[in-house]
CSV table of C-alpha atoms and ligand atoms in Angstrom, one decimal:
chain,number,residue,atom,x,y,z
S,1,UNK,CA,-64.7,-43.4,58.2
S,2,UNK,CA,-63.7,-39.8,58.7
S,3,UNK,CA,-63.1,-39.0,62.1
S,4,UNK,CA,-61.3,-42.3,62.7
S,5,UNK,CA,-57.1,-41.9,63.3
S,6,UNK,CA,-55.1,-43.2,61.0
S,7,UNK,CA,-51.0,-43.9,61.5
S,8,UNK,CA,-48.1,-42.7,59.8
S,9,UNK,CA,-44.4,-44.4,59.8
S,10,UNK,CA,-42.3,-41.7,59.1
S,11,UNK,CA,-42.5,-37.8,58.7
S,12,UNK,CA,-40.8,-36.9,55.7
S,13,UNK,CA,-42.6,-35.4,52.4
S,14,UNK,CA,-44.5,-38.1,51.5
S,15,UNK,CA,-45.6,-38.7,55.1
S,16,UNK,CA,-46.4,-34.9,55.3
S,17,UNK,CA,-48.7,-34.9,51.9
S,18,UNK,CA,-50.8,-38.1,53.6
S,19,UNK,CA,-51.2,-36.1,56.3
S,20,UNK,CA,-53.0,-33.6,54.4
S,21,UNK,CA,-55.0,-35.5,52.2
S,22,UNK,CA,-55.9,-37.4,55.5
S,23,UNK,CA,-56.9,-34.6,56.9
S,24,UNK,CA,-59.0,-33.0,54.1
S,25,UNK,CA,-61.3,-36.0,54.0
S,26,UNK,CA,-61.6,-35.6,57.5
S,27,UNK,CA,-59.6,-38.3,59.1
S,28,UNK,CA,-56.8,-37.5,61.9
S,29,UNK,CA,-53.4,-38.9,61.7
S,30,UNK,CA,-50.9,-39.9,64.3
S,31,UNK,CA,-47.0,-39.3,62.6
S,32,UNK,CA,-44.0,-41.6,64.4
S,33,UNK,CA,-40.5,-40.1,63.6
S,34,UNK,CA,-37.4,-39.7,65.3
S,35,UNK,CA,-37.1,-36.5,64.3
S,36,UNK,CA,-38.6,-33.6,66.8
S,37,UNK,CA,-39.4,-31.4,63.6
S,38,UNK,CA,-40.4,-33.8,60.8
S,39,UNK,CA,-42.4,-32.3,57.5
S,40,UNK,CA,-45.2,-34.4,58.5
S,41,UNK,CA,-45.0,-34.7,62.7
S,42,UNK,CA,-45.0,-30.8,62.4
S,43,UNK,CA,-48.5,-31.0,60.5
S,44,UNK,CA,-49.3,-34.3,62.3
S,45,UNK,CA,-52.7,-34.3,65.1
S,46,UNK,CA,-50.8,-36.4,67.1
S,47,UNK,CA,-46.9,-36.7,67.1
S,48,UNK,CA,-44.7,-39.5,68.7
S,49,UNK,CA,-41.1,-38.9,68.7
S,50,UNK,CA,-39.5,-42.1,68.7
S,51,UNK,CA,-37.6,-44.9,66.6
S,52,UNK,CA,-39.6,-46.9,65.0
S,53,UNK,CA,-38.3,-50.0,66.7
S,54,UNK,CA,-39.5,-48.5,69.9
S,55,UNK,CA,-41.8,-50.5,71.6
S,56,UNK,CA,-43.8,-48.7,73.5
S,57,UNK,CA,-44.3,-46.4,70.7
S,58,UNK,CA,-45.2,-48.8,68.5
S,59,UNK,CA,-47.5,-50.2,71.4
S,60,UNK,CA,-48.9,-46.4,71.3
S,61,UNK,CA,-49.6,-45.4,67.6
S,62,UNK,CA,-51.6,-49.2,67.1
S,63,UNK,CA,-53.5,-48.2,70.4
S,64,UNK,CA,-54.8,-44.6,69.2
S,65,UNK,CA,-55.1,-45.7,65.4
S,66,UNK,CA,-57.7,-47.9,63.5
S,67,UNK,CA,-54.8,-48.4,60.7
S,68,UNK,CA,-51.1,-47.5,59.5
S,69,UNK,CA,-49.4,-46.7,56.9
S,70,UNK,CA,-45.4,-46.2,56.1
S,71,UNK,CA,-44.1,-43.8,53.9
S,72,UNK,CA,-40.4,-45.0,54.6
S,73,UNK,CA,-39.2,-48.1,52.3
S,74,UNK,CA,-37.0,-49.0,55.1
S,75,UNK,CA,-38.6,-49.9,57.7
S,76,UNK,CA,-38.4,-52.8,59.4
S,77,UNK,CA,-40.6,-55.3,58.0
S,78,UNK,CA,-40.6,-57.0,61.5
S,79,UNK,CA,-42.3,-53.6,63.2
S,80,UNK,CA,-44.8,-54.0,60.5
S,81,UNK,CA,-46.2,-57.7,60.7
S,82,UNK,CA,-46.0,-56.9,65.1
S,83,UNK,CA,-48.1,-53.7,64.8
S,84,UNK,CA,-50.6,-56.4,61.9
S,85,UNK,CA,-51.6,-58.0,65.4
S,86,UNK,CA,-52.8,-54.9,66.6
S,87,UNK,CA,-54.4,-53.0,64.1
S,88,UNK,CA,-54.8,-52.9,60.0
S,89,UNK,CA,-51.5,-52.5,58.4
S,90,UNK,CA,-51.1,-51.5,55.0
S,91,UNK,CA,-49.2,-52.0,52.9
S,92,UNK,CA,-48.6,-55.8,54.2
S,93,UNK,CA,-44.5,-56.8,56.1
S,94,UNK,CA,-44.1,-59.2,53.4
S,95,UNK,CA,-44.8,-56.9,50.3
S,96,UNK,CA,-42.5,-54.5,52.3
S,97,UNK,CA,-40.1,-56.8,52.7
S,98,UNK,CA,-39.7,-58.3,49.2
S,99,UNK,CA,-39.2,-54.3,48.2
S,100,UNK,CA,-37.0,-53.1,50.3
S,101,UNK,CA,-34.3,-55.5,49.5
S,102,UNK,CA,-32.5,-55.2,46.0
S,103,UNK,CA,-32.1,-58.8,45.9
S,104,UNK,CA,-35.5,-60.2,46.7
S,105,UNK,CA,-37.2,-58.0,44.7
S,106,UNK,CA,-35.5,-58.9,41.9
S,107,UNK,CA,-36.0,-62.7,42.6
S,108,UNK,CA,-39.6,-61.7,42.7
S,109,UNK,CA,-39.6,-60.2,39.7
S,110,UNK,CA,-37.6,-62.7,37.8
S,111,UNK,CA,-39.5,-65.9,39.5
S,112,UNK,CA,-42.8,-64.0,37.9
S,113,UNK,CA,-41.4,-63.5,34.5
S,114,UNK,CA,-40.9,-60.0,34.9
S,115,UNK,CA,-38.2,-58.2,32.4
S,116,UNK,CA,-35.1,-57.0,34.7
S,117,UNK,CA,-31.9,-56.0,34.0
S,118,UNK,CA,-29.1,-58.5,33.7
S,119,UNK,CA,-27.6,-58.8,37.4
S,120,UNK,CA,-25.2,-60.9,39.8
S,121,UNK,CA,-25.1,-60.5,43.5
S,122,UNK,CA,-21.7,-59.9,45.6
S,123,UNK,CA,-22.0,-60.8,49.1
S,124,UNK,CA,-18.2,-61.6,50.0
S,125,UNK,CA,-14.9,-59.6,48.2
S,126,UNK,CA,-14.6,-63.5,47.1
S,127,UNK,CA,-17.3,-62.6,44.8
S,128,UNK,CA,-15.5,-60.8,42.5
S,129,UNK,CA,-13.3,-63.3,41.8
S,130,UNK,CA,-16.0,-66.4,41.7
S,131,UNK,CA,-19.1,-64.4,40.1
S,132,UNK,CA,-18.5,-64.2,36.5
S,133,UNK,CA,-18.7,-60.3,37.0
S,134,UNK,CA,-17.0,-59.5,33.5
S,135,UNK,CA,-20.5,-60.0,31.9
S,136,UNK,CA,-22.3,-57.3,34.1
S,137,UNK,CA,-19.5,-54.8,33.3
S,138,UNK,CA,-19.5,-51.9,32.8
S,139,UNK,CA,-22.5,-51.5,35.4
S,140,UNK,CA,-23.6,-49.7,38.9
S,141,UNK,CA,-22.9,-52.1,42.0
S,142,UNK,CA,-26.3,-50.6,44.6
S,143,UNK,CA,-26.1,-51.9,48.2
S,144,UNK,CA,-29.2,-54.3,48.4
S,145,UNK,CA,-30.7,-52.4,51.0
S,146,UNK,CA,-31.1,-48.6,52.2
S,147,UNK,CA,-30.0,-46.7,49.4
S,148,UNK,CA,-31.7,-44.0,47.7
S,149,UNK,CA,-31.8,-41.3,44.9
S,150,UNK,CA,-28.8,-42.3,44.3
S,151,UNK,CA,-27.8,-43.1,47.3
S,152,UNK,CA,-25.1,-46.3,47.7
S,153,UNK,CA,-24.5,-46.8,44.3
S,154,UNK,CA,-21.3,-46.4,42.1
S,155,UNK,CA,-20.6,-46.8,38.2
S,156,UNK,CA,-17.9,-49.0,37.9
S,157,UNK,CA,-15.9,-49.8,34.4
S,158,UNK,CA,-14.1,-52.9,35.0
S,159,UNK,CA,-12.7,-55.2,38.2
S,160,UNK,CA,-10.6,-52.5,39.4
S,161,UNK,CA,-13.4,-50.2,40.2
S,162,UNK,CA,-15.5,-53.1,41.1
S,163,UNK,CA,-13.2,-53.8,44.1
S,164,UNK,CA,-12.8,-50.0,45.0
S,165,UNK,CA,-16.5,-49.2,44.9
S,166,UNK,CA,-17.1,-52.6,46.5
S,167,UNK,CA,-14.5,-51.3,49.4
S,168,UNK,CA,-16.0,-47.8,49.3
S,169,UNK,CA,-19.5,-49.3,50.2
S,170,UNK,CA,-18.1,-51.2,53.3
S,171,UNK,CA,-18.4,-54.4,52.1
S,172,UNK,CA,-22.2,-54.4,52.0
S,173,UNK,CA,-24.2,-57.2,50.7
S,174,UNK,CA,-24.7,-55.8,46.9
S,175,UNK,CA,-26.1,-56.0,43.3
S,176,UNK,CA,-24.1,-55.7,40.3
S,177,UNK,CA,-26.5,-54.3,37.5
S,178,UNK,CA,-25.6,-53.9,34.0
S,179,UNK,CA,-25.4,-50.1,32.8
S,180,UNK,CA,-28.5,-50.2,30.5
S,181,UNK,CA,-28.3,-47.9,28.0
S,182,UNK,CA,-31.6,-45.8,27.9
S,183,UNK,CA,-33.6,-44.2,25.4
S,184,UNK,CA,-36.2,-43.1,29.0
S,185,UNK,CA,-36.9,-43.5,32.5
S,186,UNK,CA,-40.7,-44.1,33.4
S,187,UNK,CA,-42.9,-45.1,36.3
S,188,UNK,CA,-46.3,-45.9,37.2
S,189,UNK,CA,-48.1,-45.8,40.1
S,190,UNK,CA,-50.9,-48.5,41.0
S,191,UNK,CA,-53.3,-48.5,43.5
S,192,UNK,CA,-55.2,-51.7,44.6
S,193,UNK,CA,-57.9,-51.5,47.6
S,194,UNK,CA,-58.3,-54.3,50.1
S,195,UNK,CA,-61.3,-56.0,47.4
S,196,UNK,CA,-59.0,-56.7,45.1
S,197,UNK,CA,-59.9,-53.1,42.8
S,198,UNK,CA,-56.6,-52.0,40.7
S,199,UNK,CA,-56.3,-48.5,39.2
S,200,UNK,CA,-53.4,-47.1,37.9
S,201,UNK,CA,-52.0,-43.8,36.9
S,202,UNK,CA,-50.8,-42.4,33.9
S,203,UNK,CA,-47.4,-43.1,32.4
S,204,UNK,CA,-44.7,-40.7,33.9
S,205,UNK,CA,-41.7,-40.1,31.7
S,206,UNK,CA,-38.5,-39.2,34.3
S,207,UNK,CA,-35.2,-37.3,34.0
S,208,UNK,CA,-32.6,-38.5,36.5
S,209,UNK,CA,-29.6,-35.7,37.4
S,210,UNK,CA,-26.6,-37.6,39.8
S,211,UNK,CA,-29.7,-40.6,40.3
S,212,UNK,CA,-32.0,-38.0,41.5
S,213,UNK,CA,-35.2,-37.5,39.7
S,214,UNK,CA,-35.3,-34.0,38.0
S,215,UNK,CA,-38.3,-33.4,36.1
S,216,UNK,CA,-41.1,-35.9,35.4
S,217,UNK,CA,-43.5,-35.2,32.1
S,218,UNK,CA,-46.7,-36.5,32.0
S,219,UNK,CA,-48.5,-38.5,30.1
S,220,UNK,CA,-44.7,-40.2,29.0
S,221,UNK,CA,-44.1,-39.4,25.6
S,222,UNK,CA,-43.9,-42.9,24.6
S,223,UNK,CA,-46.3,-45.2,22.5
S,224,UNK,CA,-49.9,-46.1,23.6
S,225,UNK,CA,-48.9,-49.6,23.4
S,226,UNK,CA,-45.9,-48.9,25.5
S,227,UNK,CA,-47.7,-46.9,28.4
S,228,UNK,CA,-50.3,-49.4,28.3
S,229,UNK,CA,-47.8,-52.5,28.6
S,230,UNK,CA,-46.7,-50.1,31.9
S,231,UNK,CA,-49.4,-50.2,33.4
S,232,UNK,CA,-50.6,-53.8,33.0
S,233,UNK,CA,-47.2,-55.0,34.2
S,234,UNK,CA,-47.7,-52.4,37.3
S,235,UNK,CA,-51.2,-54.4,37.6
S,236,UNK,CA,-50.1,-57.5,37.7
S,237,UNK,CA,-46.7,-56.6,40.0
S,238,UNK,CA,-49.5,-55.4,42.6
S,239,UNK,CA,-52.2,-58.7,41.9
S,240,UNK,CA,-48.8,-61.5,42.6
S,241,UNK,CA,-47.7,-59.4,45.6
S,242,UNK,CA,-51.8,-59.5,46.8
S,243,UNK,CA,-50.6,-55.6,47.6
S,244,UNK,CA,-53.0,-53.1,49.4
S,245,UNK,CA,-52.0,-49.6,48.9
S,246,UNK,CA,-50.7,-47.2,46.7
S,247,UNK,CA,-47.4,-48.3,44.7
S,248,UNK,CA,-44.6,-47.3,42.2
S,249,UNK,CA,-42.9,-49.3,39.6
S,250,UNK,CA,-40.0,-47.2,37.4
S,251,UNK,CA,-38.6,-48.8,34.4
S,252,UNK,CA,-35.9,-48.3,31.9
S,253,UNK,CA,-37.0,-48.1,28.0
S,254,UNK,CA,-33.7,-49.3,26.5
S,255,UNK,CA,-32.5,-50.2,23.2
S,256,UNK,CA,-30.6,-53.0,24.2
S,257,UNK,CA,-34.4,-55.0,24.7
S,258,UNK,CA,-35.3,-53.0,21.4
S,259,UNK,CA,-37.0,-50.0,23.6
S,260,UNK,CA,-39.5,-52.5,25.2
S,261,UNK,CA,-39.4,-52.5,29.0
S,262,UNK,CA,-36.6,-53.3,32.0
S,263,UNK,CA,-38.4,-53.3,35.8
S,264,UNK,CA,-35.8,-50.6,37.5
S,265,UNK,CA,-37.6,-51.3,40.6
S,266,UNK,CA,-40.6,-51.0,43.2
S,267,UNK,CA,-41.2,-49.1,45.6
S,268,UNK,CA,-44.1,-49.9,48.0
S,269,UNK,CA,-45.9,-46.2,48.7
S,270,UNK,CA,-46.6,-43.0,46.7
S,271,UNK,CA,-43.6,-42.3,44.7
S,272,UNK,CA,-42.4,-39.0,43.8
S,273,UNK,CA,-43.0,-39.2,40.1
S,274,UNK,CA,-46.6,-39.5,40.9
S,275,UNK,CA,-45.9,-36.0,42.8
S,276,UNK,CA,-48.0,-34.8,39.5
S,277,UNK,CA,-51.3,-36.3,40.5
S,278,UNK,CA,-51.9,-33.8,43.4
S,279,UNK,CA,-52.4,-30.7,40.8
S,280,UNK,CA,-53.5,-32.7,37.3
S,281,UNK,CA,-55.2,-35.8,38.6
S,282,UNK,CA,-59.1,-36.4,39.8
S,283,UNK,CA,-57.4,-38.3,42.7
S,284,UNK,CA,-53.6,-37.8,44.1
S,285,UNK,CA,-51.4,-40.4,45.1
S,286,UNK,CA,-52.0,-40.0,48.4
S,287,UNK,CA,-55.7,-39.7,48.7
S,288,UNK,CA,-55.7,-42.7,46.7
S,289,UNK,CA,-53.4,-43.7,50.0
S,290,UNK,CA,-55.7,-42.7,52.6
S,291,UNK,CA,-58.7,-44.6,50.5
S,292,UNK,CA,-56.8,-47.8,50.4
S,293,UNK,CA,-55.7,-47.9,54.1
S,294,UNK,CA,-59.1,-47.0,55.3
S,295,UNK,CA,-60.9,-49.5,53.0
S,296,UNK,CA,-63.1,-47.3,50.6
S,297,UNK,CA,-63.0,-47.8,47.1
S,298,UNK,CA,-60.5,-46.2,44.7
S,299,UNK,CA,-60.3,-42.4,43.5
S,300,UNK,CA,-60.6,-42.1,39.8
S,301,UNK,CA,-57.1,-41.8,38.6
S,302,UNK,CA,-58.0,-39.3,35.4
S,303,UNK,CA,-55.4,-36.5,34.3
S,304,UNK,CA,-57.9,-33.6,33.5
S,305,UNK,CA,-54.2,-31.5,32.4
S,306,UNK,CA,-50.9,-32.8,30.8
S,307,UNK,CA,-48.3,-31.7,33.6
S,308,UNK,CA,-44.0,-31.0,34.7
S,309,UNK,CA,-43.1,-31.7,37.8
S,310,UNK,CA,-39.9,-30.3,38.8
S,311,UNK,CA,-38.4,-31.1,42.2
S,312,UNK,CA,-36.5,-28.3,44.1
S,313,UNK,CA,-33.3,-29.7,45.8
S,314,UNK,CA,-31.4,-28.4,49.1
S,315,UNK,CA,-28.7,-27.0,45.7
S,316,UNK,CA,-30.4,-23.9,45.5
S,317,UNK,CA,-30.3,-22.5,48.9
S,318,UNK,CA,-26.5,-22.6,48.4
S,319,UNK,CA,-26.8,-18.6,48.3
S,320,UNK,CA,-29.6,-18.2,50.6
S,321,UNK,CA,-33.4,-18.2,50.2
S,322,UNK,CA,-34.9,-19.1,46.1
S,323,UNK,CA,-36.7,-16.5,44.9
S,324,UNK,CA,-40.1,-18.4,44.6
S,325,UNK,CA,-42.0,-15.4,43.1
S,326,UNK,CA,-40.7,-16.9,39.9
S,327,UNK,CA,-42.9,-20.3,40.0
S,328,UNK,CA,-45.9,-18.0,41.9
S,329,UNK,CA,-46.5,-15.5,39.1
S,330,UNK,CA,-47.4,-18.4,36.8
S,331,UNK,CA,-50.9,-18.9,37.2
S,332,UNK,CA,-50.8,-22.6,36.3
S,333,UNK,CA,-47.7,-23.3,38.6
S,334,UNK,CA,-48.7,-25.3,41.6
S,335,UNK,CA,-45.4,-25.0,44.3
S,336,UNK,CA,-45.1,-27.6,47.4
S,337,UNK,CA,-42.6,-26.8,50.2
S,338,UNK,CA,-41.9,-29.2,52.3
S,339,UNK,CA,-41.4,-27.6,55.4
S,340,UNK,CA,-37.8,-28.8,56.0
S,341,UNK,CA,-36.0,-26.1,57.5
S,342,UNK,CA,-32.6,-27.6,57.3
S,343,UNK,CA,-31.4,-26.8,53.0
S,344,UNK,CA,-28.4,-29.7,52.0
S,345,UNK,CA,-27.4,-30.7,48.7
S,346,UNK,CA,-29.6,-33.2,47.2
S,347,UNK,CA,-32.4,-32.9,50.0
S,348,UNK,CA,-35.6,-32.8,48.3
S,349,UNK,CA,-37.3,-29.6,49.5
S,350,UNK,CA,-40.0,-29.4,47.7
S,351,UNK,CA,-41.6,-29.4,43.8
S,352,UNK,CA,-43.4,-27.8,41.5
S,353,UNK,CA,-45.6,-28.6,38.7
S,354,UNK,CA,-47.0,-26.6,35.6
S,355,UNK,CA,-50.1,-27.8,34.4
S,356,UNK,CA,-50.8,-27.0,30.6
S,357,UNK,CA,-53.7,-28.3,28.0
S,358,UNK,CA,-49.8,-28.7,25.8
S,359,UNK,CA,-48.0,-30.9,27.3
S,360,UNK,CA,-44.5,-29.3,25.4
S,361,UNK,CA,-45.8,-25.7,27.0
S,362,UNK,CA,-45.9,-27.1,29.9
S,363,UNK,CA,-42.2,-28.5,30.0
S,364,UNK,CA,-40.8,-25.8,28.6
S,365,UNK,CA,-42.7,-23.7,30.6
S,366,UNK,CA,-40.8,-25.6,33.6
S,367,UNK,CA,-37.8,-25.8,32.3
S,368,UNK,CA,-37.8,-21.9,32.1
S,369,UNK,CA,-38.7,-21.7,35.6
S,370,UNK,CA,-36.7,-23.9,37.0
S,371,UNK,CA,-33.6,-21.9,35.2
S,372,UNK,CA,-34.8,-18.8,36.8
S,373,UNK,CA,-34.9,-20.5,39.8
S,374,UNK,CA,-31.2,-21.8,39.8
S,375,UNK,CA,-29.9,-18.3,38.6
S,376,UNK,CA,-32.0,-16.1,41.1
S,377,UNK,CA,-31.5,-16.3,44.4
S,378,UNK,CA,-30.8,-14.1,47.2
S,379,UNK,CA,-33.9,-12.5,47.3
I,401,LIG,P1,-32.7,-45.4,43.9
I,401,LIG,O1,-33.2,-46.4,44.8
I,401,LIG,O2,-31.7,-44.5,44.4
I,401,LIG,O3,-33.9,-44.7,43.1
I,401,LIG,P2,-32.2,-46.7,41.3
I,401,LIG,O4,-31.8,-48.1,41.2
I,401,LIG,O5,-33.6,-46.4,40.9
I,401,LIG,O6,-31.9,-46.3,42.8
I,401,LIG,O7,-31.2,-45.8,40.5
I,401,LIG,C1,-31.3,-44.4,40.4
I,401,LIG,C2,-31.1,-44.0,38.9
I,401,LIG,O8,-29.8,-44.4,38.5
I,401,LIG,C3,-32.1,-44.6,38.0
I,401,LIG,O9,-33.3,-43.9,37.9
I,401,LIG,C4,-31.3,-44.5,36.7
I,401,LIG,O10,-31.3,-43.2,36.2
I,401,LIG,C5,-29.9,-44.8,37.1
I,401,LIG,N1,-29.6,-46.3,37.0
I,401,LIG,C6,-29.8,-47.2,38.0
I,401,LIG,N2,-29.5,-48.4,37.6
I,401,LIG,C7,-29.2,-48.3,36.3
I,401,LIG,C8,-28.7,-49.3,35.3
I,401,LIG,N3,-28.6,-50.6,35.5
I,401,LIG,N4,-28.4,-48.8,34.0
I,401,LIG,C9,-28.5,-47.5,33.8
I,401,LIG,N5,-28.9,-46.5,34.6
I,401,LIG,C10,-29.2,-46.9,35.9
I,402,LIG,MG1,-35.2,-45.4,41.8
């Protein structure tokens, strides 16, 4: 109940906007990051400085804190199912685990007749020559662990760029993913309390730049069947992995499955799609977060407003300080900085999202800003 403390894993964004929904409802939250000036330790009631394999950190944040929470896909699934002993963890190591890995999510996915892109996995350069790679070509090879937006993944062609982007990611333990063409990009997110209650969001139709999302535009301009089929396989991706907490599942649309759904992947916490929900939901992402970890039941998920969300990368500090006054003279423009003082190419730094009763207003609306955005600085 409010007043209680609550833990945080990690202090980036999506640590940072827990903190505040936390601390809206009236809850206080305890951040762990190894950075001294994190988005969320820097907002955080408490803040521990520390890896997150430290011990008596760890020993720390499950003293001072009825439950925790992660906002960092990567951490160690180990640190969670420790910290279980101590206090309520959410969501569990093992859903953790099966996500954070490229590999074993996808054997989940498969093993539970989920739709998934045609794949082989290289351990060894040995692979290459073994695997019958030829028939996942042209594709991306994606490191099975650590990457993302983007991040540890190359396009390759043939075998020649196979072994050269194989090389260039040191060897790692891989996937090779056929290139799906794509019609769209779109995600849900899910929520399911600790009683077994499953709500999901509203279909959010995604534009990648570099493997990056850009924009998201929601409710997805797809078919109600299709949004629908999104969010029952979201449903039942949260019901096999018995998953408490809040959770994203992107897909591809493609035509080579005859622009019914591909699982790109999962990711277990708020997502940055669902970014949206803050400013045209009933219930964000992340209050939906804090309701799940602390055992109430779930927010309604309702969009009262068709919305853009446009995230703002570290790119447009490249000649000094955006001029935000073009996203705050739009009354319906809702801006989120992250507090990150440090600007680098393809850090996200923050979003925006327009809110509209037209849902092609409200793109183009966002498109027109974010233009402004990208031509005006040094103000
Ligand atoms: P990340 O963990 O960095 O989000 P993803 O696997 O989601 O990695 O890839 C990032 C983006 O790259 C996707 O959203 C999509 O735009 C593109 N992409 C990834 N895999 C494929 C694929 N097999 N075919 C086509 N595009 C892909
Ligand atoms: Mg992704």
């Amino acid at each position: 109940m409010p007043g209680a403390m609550l833990g945080m894993l990690g202090g980036g964004q999506l640590g940072r906007m827990f903190v505040t929904a936390a601390q809206e409802m009236g809850y206080l939250v305890t951040v762990l990051d190894s950075s001294p000036d994190s988005p969320a330790g820097r907002i955080a009631d408490d803040f521990i400085c520390a890896n997150y394999t430290d011990q008596s950190a760890l020993r720390k944040i499950s003293n001072q804190c009825v439950a925790v929470t992660t906002e960092f896909e990567n951490i160690s699934a180990d640190v969670l199912e420790t910290l279980s002993v101590h206090c309520l963890i959410s969501p569990d190591a093992i859903s953790v685990r099966t996500a954070q890995n490229r590999i074993t999510e996808k054997q989940f996915l498969a093993a539970n007749g989920f739709a998934i892109a045609p794949y082989c996995v290289i351990r060894h350069a040995e692979d290459l020559l073994t695997q019958n790679v030829s028939n996942y070509l042209p594709g991306i090879l994606k490191v099975s662990q650590f990457g993302y937006d983007g991040k540890g993944q190359k396009r390759v062609e043939n075998v020649t760029d196979l072994k050269l982007a194989f090389e260039a990611l040191n060897h790692s333990v891989c996937v090779l993913e056929k290139l799906i063409p794509l019609t769209l990009e779109v995600s849900v997110v899910v929520a399911r309390s600790a009683t077994g209650q499953v709500k999901t969001y509203p279909v959010s139709e995604n534009q990648h730049v570099n493997g990056i999302l850009d924009i998201s535009i929601v409710p997805a301009r797809i078919p109600t069947s299709l949004a629908n089929h999104a969010q029952m396989t979201a449903c039942q991706i949260a019901e096999k992995l018995d998953y408490r907490g809040v959770l994203c599942v992107e897909f591809f649309v493609s035509t080579l499955t005859n622009n019914e759904l591909l699982i790109n992947e999962i990711a277990p916490r708020p997502h940055n799609s669902g970014h949206y929900s803050l400013d045209a939901c009933i219930t964000s992402q992340f209050e939906q977060q804090v309701r799940t970890l602390c055992g109430l039941s779930l927010g309604e998920t309702t969009q009262h407003t068709p919305a853009t969300m446009v995230n703002v990368l570290g790119d447009l500090w490249h000649n000094g300080k955006p001029n935000w006054s073009h996203v705050l003279q739009h009354p319906s423009a809702k801006l989120h900085l992250y507090g990150k003082t440090e600007a680098r190419p393809g850090r996200k730094m923050g979003h925006f999202t327009i809110l509209n009763n037209s849902l092609e207003t409200a793109l183009q609306q966002a498109i027109t800003i974010k233009n402004s955005l990208n031509l005006n600085q040094n103000t």
